Amino acid sequence: MKFNHPMIRVISSGKYAPPTLITNEDLEKLVETSDEWITTRTGIKTRHKATDELTSDMAVKAALNAIERVNYDASKIDLIIMATITGDQSTPSTANFIQAKLGLVHEVMSFDINAACTGFVYGLEVAASMLQTGRFRAALVIGAETLTKVVDYTDRNTCVLFGDGAGAVIIEPSTLDRHQAYFFNAAKGDLHNTLTVVNKIKMDGKKVYQFAVDAMEQAIRKVLEDAALSPEDIDIIIPHQANERIIQSVSKSMGIPMEKFMLNLSEYGNTSAASIPLTISEYFDQNDTKNKKILLVGFGGGFTWGSAILQL
Ligand code: UT7
């Protein structure tokens, strides 16, 4: 059966990262590691850490950054989808807290999505599909995490990787063909043990690494094929920021130059569901985004992976 690609307009994007930094030198004091090991094996130099902010507080700051960038009328937002694995509490959803903190007292459907580091790409596909029904005027899709709350600072295999942050986009339905969006999202539940959070993060880094490279390649190919585009047609690829070496492997094996990939993991580390929207916001900060085609690609616990092409 032929399906319709949702047509969406990306109105704006915003980000927030708490000011406190954890440097590689700070981590050298906690576990047996070195700046040299962390830099060469991951590309990470610092991560941000929330001290007294909740995940919803950071999400609200990213959302306000998106709203203020274009002076958006927030009363148009009637859908909030929040991707996170470190929500404020089990229930109510963190999206509900965000709705309240933004003062959106009109009728808004708001809920959380957990697809680990792929959560934002999942959330975007869900939001785009819902907008396509015609029932909603505008969606706020957010990825935000306070991973430093669940990091085990005695485990050198994981504690050097993760940080806190938030990113958000506002999207509206469009009637223009050039706003067609393309998605690929998948999960492999039998690999659930590769990355888990039961109180603290536990990860089989090597296994995740192996799956990540294949999964990213497959997700990039699938979404390009669906859109009948080639890598040269894409202005920028925004990958989940987990490890620079993973992105280098994908770049090499697919023959896509590294300059096509936008990276900021040296500053933020891995912020899970926040990493892609945070990077989208930095792309908006640094570029004229008009008519640009961006490709998003993520992978993470679950095992989950996915991609999207958005035409700005
Ligand atoms: O969002 C999805 C989440 N996760 C990921 O994307 C993670 C994917 N995996 C990775 O990024 C990499 O596998 C890691 C960065 C986690 C590890 O890098 P690696 O090159 O795969 O190292 P390794 O696990 O093979 O370990 C090599 C050595 C080991 O020592 P021995 O057994 O060879 O003596 C580790 O114990 O490096 C050691 N090691 C460290 N040494 C210094 C592991 N972590 C550290 C550390 N500092 N922080």
Short mmCIF file of C-alpha atoms and ligand atoms in Angstrom, two decimals:
data_model
loop_
_atom_site.label_atom_id
_atom_site.label_comp_id
_atom_site.label_asym_id
_atom_site.label_seq_id
_atom_site.Cartn_x
_atom_site.Cartn_y
_atom_site.Cartn_z
CA MET A 1 0.00 0.00 0.00
CA LYS A 2 1.30 3.44 -0.88
CA PHE A 3 1.38 5.78 2.11
CA ASN A 4 1.37 9.54 2.19
CA HIS A 5 4.35 11.39 3.48
CA PRO A 6 3.33 14.00 6.05
CA MET A 7 3.89 17.60 4.99
CA ILE A 8 5.26 19.71 7.81
CA ARG A 9 6.87 23.10 8.19
CA VAL A 10 9.63 23.48 10.75
CA ILE A 11 8.85 26.86 12.28
CA SER A 12 11.66 27.17 14.80
CA SER A 13 14.12 25.40 17.04
CA GLY A 14 15.61 26.12 20.46
CA LYS A 15 18.06 24.69 22.96
CA TYR A 16 19.23 24.90 26.52
CA ALA A 17 22.19 23.45 28.40
CA PRO A 18 22.87 24.14 32.10
CA PRO A 19 25.97 26.28 32.72
CA THR A 20 27.95 23.88 34.94
CA LEU A 21 30.53 21.84 33.02
CA ILE A 22 32.14 18.48 33.81
CA THR A 23 35.57 18.37 32.15
CA ASN A 24 37.70 15.33 31.35
CA GLU A 25 40.06 16.53 34.10
CA ASP A 26 37.15 16.43 36.60
CA LEU A 27 36.53 12.79 35.62
CA GLU A 28 40.23 11.92 36.01
CA LYS A 29 39.69 12.64 39.74
CA LEU A 30 36.76 10.21 39.98
CA VAL A 31 37.80 7.15 37.94
CA GLU A 32 40.94 5.76 36.33
CA THR A 33 40.79 7.56 33.00
CA SER A 34 42.57 10.31 31.10
CA ASP A 35 41.75 13.28 28.91
CA GLU A 36 43.78 11.56 26.20
CA TRP A 37 41.72 8.31 26.36
CA ILE A 38 38.37 10.11 26.40
CA THR A 39 39.32 12.50 23.59
CA THR A 40 40.76 9.90 21.25
CA ARG A 41 38.12 7.21 21.93
CA THR A 42 35.03 9.44 21.95
CA GLY A 43 35.81 13.04 20.89
CA ILE A 44 34.24 14.36 24.12
CA LYS A 45 35.89 17.19 26.09
CA THR A 46 33.11 18.47 28.37
CA ARG A 47 29.48 17.78 29.33
CA HIS A 48 26.91 20.06 30.92
CA LYS A 49 25.41 19.20 34.31
CA ALA A 50 22.09 20.31 35.78
CA THR A 51 22.53 21.17 39.44
CA ASP A 52 19.08 22.14 40.69
CA GLU A 53 17.12 22.06 37.41
CA LEU A 54 14.60 19.38 36.54
CA THR A 55 14.33 17.89 33.04
CA SER A 56 11.09 19.85 32.55
CA ASP A 57 12.83 23.13 33.52
CA MET A 58 15.45 22.62 30.84
CA ALA A 59 12.82 21.54 28.30
CA VAL A 60 10.84 24.72 28.99
CA LYS A 61 13.96 26.86 28.44
CA ALA A 62 14.60 25.14 25.08
CA ALA A 63 10.94 25.58 24.12
CA LEU A 64 11.02 29.28 25.05
CA ASN A 65 14.20 29.69 23.01
CA ALA A 66 12.32 28.24 20.00
CA ILE A 67 9.25 30.39 20.65
CA GLU A 68 11.29 33.58 21.07
CA ARG A 69 13.48 32.97 17.99
CA VAL A 70 10.45 33.65 15.74
CA ASN A 71 8.21 35.47 18.24
CA TYR A 72 5.78 32.55 17.94
CA ASP A 73 2.21 32.72 19.21
CA ALA A 74 2.42 29.83 21.71
CA SER A 75 -1.37 29.67 22.00
CA LYS A 76 -1.27 27.86 18.63
CA ILE A 77 0.53 24.87 20.19
CA ASP A 78 -1.99 22.09 20.83
CA LEU A 79 0.36 19.09 20.90
CA ILE A 80 3.44 18.56 23.09
CA ILE A 81 5.56 15.45 22.64
CA MET A 82 8.45 15.06 25.02
CA ALA A 83 11.19 12.48 24.38
CA THR A 84 13.13 11.56 27.50
CA ILE A 85 14.42 8.70 29.63
CA THR A 86 15.01 10.98 32.62
CA GLY A 87 11.62 12.60 33.12
CA ASP A 88 10.82 14.46 36.33
CA GLN A 89 8.83 11.51 37.75
CA SER A 90 7.02 8.38 36.48
CA THR A 91 3.70 10.15 36.23
CA PRO A 92 2.38 12.73 35.38
CA SER A 93 4.30 12.89 32.15
CA THR A 94 7.06 15.48 31.91
CA ALA A 95 5.15 16.90 28.92
CA ASN A 96 2.35 17.82 31.33
CA PHE A 97 4.78 19.73 33.57
CA ILE A 98 6.14 21.51 30.49
CA GLN A 99 2.63 22.47 29.39
CA ALA A 100 1.93 23.96 32.84
CA LYS A 101 5.29 25.77 33.08
CA LEU A 102 4.72 27.30 29.62
CA GLY A 103 1.32 28.50 30.81
CA LEU A 104 -0.50 26.71 27.97
CA VAL A 105 -3.91 26.50 29.64
CA HIS A 106 -5.89 25.89 26.45
CA GLU A 107 -6.59 22.35 25.12
CA VAL A 108 -3.25 20.69 24.53
CA MET A 109 -2.56 16.98 24.13
CA SER A 110 0.76 16.29 25.84
CA PHE A 111 2.64 13.08 26.51
CA ASP A 112 6.11 11.52 26.79
CA ILE A 113 7.89 9.09 24.49
CA ASN A 114 10.66 6.72 25.53
CA ALA A 115 12.82 5.45 22.69
CA ALA A 116 16.09 6.32 24.47
CA CYS A 117 18.51 8.23 22.22
CA THR A 118 16.18 7.76 19.21
CA GLY A 119 13.31 9.33 21.17
CA PHE A 120 13.34 12.68 19.38
CA VAL A 121 13.20 11.10 15.89
CA TYR A 122 10.37 8.83 17.06
CA GLY A 123 8.59 11.86 18.55
CA LEU A 124 8.95 13.81 15.35
CA GLU A 125 7.38 11.02 13.27
CA VAL A 126 4.50 10.70 15.74
CA ALA A 127 3.95 14.48 15.74
CA ALA A 128 4.13 14.75 11.92
CA SER A 129 1.63 11.90 11.52
CA MET A 130 -0.73 13.52 14.02
CA LEU A 131 -0.46 16.94 12.34
CA GLN A 132 -1.27 15.32 9.01
CA THR A 133 -4.71 14.29 10.31
CA GLY A 134 -5.64 17.96 10.37
CA ARG A 135 -6.72 17.89 14.01
CA PHE A 136 -3.75 19.82 15.40
CA ARG A 137 -2.45 23.30 14.59
CA ALA A 138 1.11 23.09 15.91
CA ALA A 139 3.34 20.64 17.74
CA LEU A 140 6.15 21.28 20.15
CA VAL A 141 8.53 18.31 20.02
CA ILE A 142 11.22 18.26 22.69
CA GLY A 143 14.12 16.04 23.69
CA ALA A 144 15.56 16.76 27.13
CA GLU A 145 17.60 14.79 29.64
CA THR A 146 19.26 15.04 33.03
CA LEU A 147 21.43 11.98 32.48
CA THR A 148 23.95 13.03 35.13
CA LYS A 149 21.30 11.92 37.69
CA VAL A 150 21.53 8.32 36.44
CA VAL A 151 25.24 8.14 35.61
CA ASP A 152 27.32 5.86 37.84
CA TYR A 153 30.40 7.99 38.56
CA THR A 154 32.33 4.89 39.63
CA ASP A 155 31.97 3.23 36.18
CA ARG A 156 34.58 4.57 33.75
CA ASN A 157 32.92 2.72 30.86
CA THR A 158 29.91 5.02 30.97
CA CYS A 159 30.51 8.07 33.18
CA VAL A 160 32.74 9.81 30.64
CA LEU A 161 30.05 9.75 27.95
CA PHE A 162 26.84 11.37 29.17
CA GLY A 163 25.65 14.92 29.84
CA ASP A 164 22.51 17.05 30.30
CA GLY A 165 20.69 19.29 27.83
CA ALA A 166 17.50 20.07 25.95
CA GLY A 167 16.38 20.86 22.41
CA ALA A 168 13.00 21.67 20.91
CA VAL A 169 11.31 22.26 17.56
CA ILE A 170 7.96 23.75 16.64
CA ILE A 171 6.29 22.21 13.60
CA GLU A 172 3.06 23.00 11.77
CA PRO A 173 1.17 21.11 9.07
CA SER A 174 1.83 22.35 5.55
CA THR A 175 0.05 22.02 2.21
CA LEU A 176 3.23 22.48 0.15
CA ASP A 177 4.72 19.40 -1.54
CA ARG A 178 8.20 20.70 -0.84
CA HIS A 179 7.52 20.25 2.88
CA GLN A 180 7.13 16.48 2.59
CA ALA A 181 8.92 14.77 5.47
CA TYR A 182 10.36 11.26 5.37
CA PHE A 183 10.85 8.92 8.30
CA PHE A 184 12.29 5.54 9.17
CA ASN A 185 12.05 4.27 12.75
CA ALA A 186 12.59 0.77 14.11
CA ALA A 187 13.30 -1.22 17.27
CA LYS A 188 14.91 -4.51 18.16
CA GLY A 189 13.66 -5.48 21.59
CA ASP A 190 15.76 -8.63 21.82
CA LEU A 191 18.77 -6.32 22.24
CA HIS A 192 17.24 -4.65 25.31
CA ASN A 193 20.19 -5.61 27.51
CA THR A 194 22.77 -3.58 25.60
CA LEU A 195 21.83 -0.33 27.36
CA THR A 196 19.58 -0.10 30.40
CA VAL A 197 18.73 2.33 33.18
CA VAL A 198 17.55 0.67 36.39
CA ASN A 199 18.54 3.38 38.87
CA LYS A 200 21.85 3.85 36.99
CA ILE A 201 23.01 3.52 33.35
CA LYS A 202 24.55 0.17 32.40
CA MET A 203 25.88 -0.37 28.91
CA ASP A 204 27.70 -2.91 26.81
CA GLY A 205 29.58 -0.20 24.92
CA LYS A 206 31.21 -2.49 22.40
CA LYS A 207 27.89 -4.12 21.40
CA VAL A 208 26.16 -0.75 21.10
CA TYR A 209 29.05 0.49 18.98
CA GLN A 210 28.77 -2.44 16.55
CA PHE A 211 25.01 -2.11 16.15
CA ALA A 212 25.19 1.68 15.98
CA VAL A 213 27.36 1.80 12.87
CA ASP A 214 25.14 -0.68 10.94
CA ALA A 215 21.92 0.89 12.23
CA MET A 216 22.94 4.42 11.25
CA GLU A 217 23.94 3.29 7.78
CA GLN A 218 20.67 1.43 7.28
CA ALA A 219 18.59 4.35 8.59
CA ILE A 220 20.39 6.83 6.32
CA ARG A 221 19.96 4.59 3.26
CA LYS A 222 16.30 3.84 3.97
CA VAL A 223 15.21 7.44 4.38
CA LEU A 224 17.21 8.63 1.36
CA GLU A 225 15.65 5.86 -0.72
CA ASP A 226 12.15 6.78 0.47
CA ALA A 227 12.75 10.42 -0.47
CA ALA A 228 14.47 9.45 -3.76
CA LEU A 229 17.44 11.61 -2.75
CA SER A 230 21.18 11.02 -2.59
CA PRO A 231 23.57 12.24 0.13
CA GLU A 232 24.64 15.11 -2.17
CA ASP A 233 21.06 16.48 -2.09
CA ILE A 234 21.22 16.82 1.69
CA ASP A 235 22.59 20.06 3.17
CA ILE A 236 23.47 18.67 6.57
CA ILE A 237 23.26 15.36 8.43
CA ILE A 238 22.53 15.76 12.13
CA PRO A 239 23.48 12.48 13.83
CA HIS A 240 22.89 11.42 17.41
CA GLN A 241 26.01 12.65 19.20
CA ALA A 242 27.35 9.57 20.98
CA ASN A 243 30.88 9.00 19.77
CA GLU A 244 32.82 10.77 17.03
CA ARG A 245 34.38 7.46 15.94
CA ILE A 246 30.94 5.97 15.23
CA ILE A 247 30.16 8.91 12.93
CA GLN A 248 33.59 8.65 11.27
CA SER A 249 32.97 4.94 10.56
CA VAL A 250 29.61 5.72 8.96
CA SER A 251 31.15 8.55 6.95
CA LYS A 252 33.93 6.31 5.69
CA SER A 253 31.86 3.26 4.82
CA MET A 254 29.12 5.30 3.09
CA GLY A 255 31.57 7.63 1.33
CA ILE A 256 29.86 10.71 2.81
CA PRO A 257 32.42 13.39 3.80
CA MET A 258 32.67 14.23 7.52
CA GLU A 259 31.86 17.88 6.69
CA LYS A 260 28.29 16.74 5.93
CA PHE A 261 27.85 15.70 9.58
CA MET A 262 27.23 18.38 12.19
CA LEU A 263 29.05 17.61 15.43
CA ASN A 264 28.95 19.23 18.85
CA LEU A 265 29.63 16.25 21.09
CA SER A 266 33.01 17.62 22.20
CA GLU A 267 31.05 20.19 24.26
CA TYR A 268 27.90 18.24 25.25
CA GLY A 269 28.84 14.55 25.26
CA ASN A 270 25.91 12.19 24.73
CA THR A 271 22.65 13.87 25.81
CA SER A 272 20.44 10.97 24.57
CA ALA A 273 17.06 12.24 23.29
CA ALA A 274 18.28 15.86 23.53
CA SER A 275 21.28 15.49 21.25
CA ILE A 276 19.56 15.78 17.86
CA PRO A 277 17.21 18.72 18.62
CA LEU A 278 20.00 20.55 20.46
CA THR A 279 22.13 20.23 17.33
CA ILE A 280 19.24 21.28 15.07
CA SER A 281 18.96 24.45 17.15
CA GLU A 282 22.68 25.16 16.70
CA TYR A 283 22.22 24.63 12.96
CA PHE A 284 19.46 27.29 13.07
CA ASP A 285 21.82 29.57 15.05
CA GLN A 286 24.62 29.26 12.50
CA ASN A 287 22.89 29.07 9.12
CA ASP A 288 20.29 30.51 6.82
CA THR A 289 18.00 27.46 6.97
CA LYS A 290 15.63 28.51 4.17
CA ASN A 291 15.05 25.69 1.63
CA LYS A 292 17.62 23.47 3.31
CA LYS A 293 17.22 19.69 3.49
CA ILE A 294 18.36 18.15 6.77
CA LEU A 295 18.76 14.47 7.57
CA LEU A 296 18.47 13.34 11.19
CA VAL A 297 19.75 9.95 12.29
CA GLY A 298 19.77 8.36 15.72
CA PHE A 299 20.25 5.10 17.61
CA GLY A 300 20.09 4.04 21.21
CA GLY A 301 18.86 1.77 23.97
CA GLY A 302 15.98 -0.51 23.17
CA PHE A 303 17.70 -1.14 20.73
CA THR A 304 16.09 1.65 18.69
CA TRP A 305 17.19 3.49 15.59
CA GLY A 306 15.67 5.92 13.13
CA SER A 307 16.07 8.74 10.66
CA ALA A 308 14.17 11.64 9.12
CA ILE A 309 14.53 14.05 6.22
CA LEU A 310 13.01 17.47 6.78
CA GLN A 311 12.79 20.15 4.08
CA LEU A 312 13.00 23.53 5.73
O1 UT7 B 1 23.49 6.72 22.78
C1 UT7 B 1 23.90 5.39 22.66
C2 UT7 B 1 24.78 5.14 23.79
N1 UT7 B 1 26.02 4.56 23.72
C3 UT7 B 1 26.96 4.60 22.77
O2 UT7 B 1 26.85 5.10 21.70
C4 UT7 B 1 28.24 3.94 23.14
C5 UT7 B 1 28.86 3.18 22.01
N2 UT7 B 1 30.17 2.68 22.40
C6 UT7 B 1 31.25 3.49 22.49
O3 UT7 B 1 31.16 4.67 22.25
C7 UT7 B 1 32.59 2.84 22.84
O4 UT7 B 1 32.45 1.44 22.79
C8 UT7 B 1 33.11 3.28 24.23
C9 UT7 B 1 33.54 4.75 24.20
C10 UT7 B 1 32.04 3.07 25.29
C11 UT7 B 1 34.34 2.45 24.58
O5 UT7 B 1 35.32 2.58 23.57
P1 UT7 B 1 36.04 1.30 22.96
O6 UT7 B 1 37.07 1.77 22.03
O7 UT7 B 1 34.96 0.40 22.43
O8 UT7 B 1 36.75 0.69 24.22
P2 UT7 B 1 36.58 -0.74 24.88
O9 UT7 B 1 35.24 -0.87 25.52
O10 UT7 B 1 36.98 -1.78 23.87
O11 UT7 B 1 37.68 -0.70 25.97
C12 UT7 B 1 39.06 -0.64 25.66
C13 UT7 B 1 39.83 -0.49 26.94
C14 UT7 B 1 39.39 -1.47 28.04
O12 UT7 B 1 40.53 -1.85 28.75
P3 UT7 B 1 41.21 -3.28 28.51
O13 UT7 B 1 40.14 -4.28 28.81
O14 UT7 B 1 41.63 -3.29 27.06
O15 UT7 B 1 42.35 -3.27 29.46
C15 UT7 B 1 38.51 -0.63 28.91
O16 UT7 B 1 38.46 -1.09 30.24
O17 UT7 B 1 39.60 0.82 27.48
C16 UT7 B 1 39.19 0.71 28.84
N3 UT7 B 1 38.33 1.82 29.17
C17 UT7 B 1 38.80 3.00 29.60
N4 UT7 B 1 40.06 3.43 29.83
C18 UT7 B 1 40.21 4.69 30.25
C19 UT7 B 1 36.98 1.89 29.09
N5 UT7 B 1 36.55 3.10 29.48
C20 UT7 B 1 37.68 3.81 29.81
C21 UT7 B 1 37.90 5.12 30.26
N6 UT7 B 1 39.19 5.51 30.47
N7 UT7 B 1 36.89 5.98 30.48
#
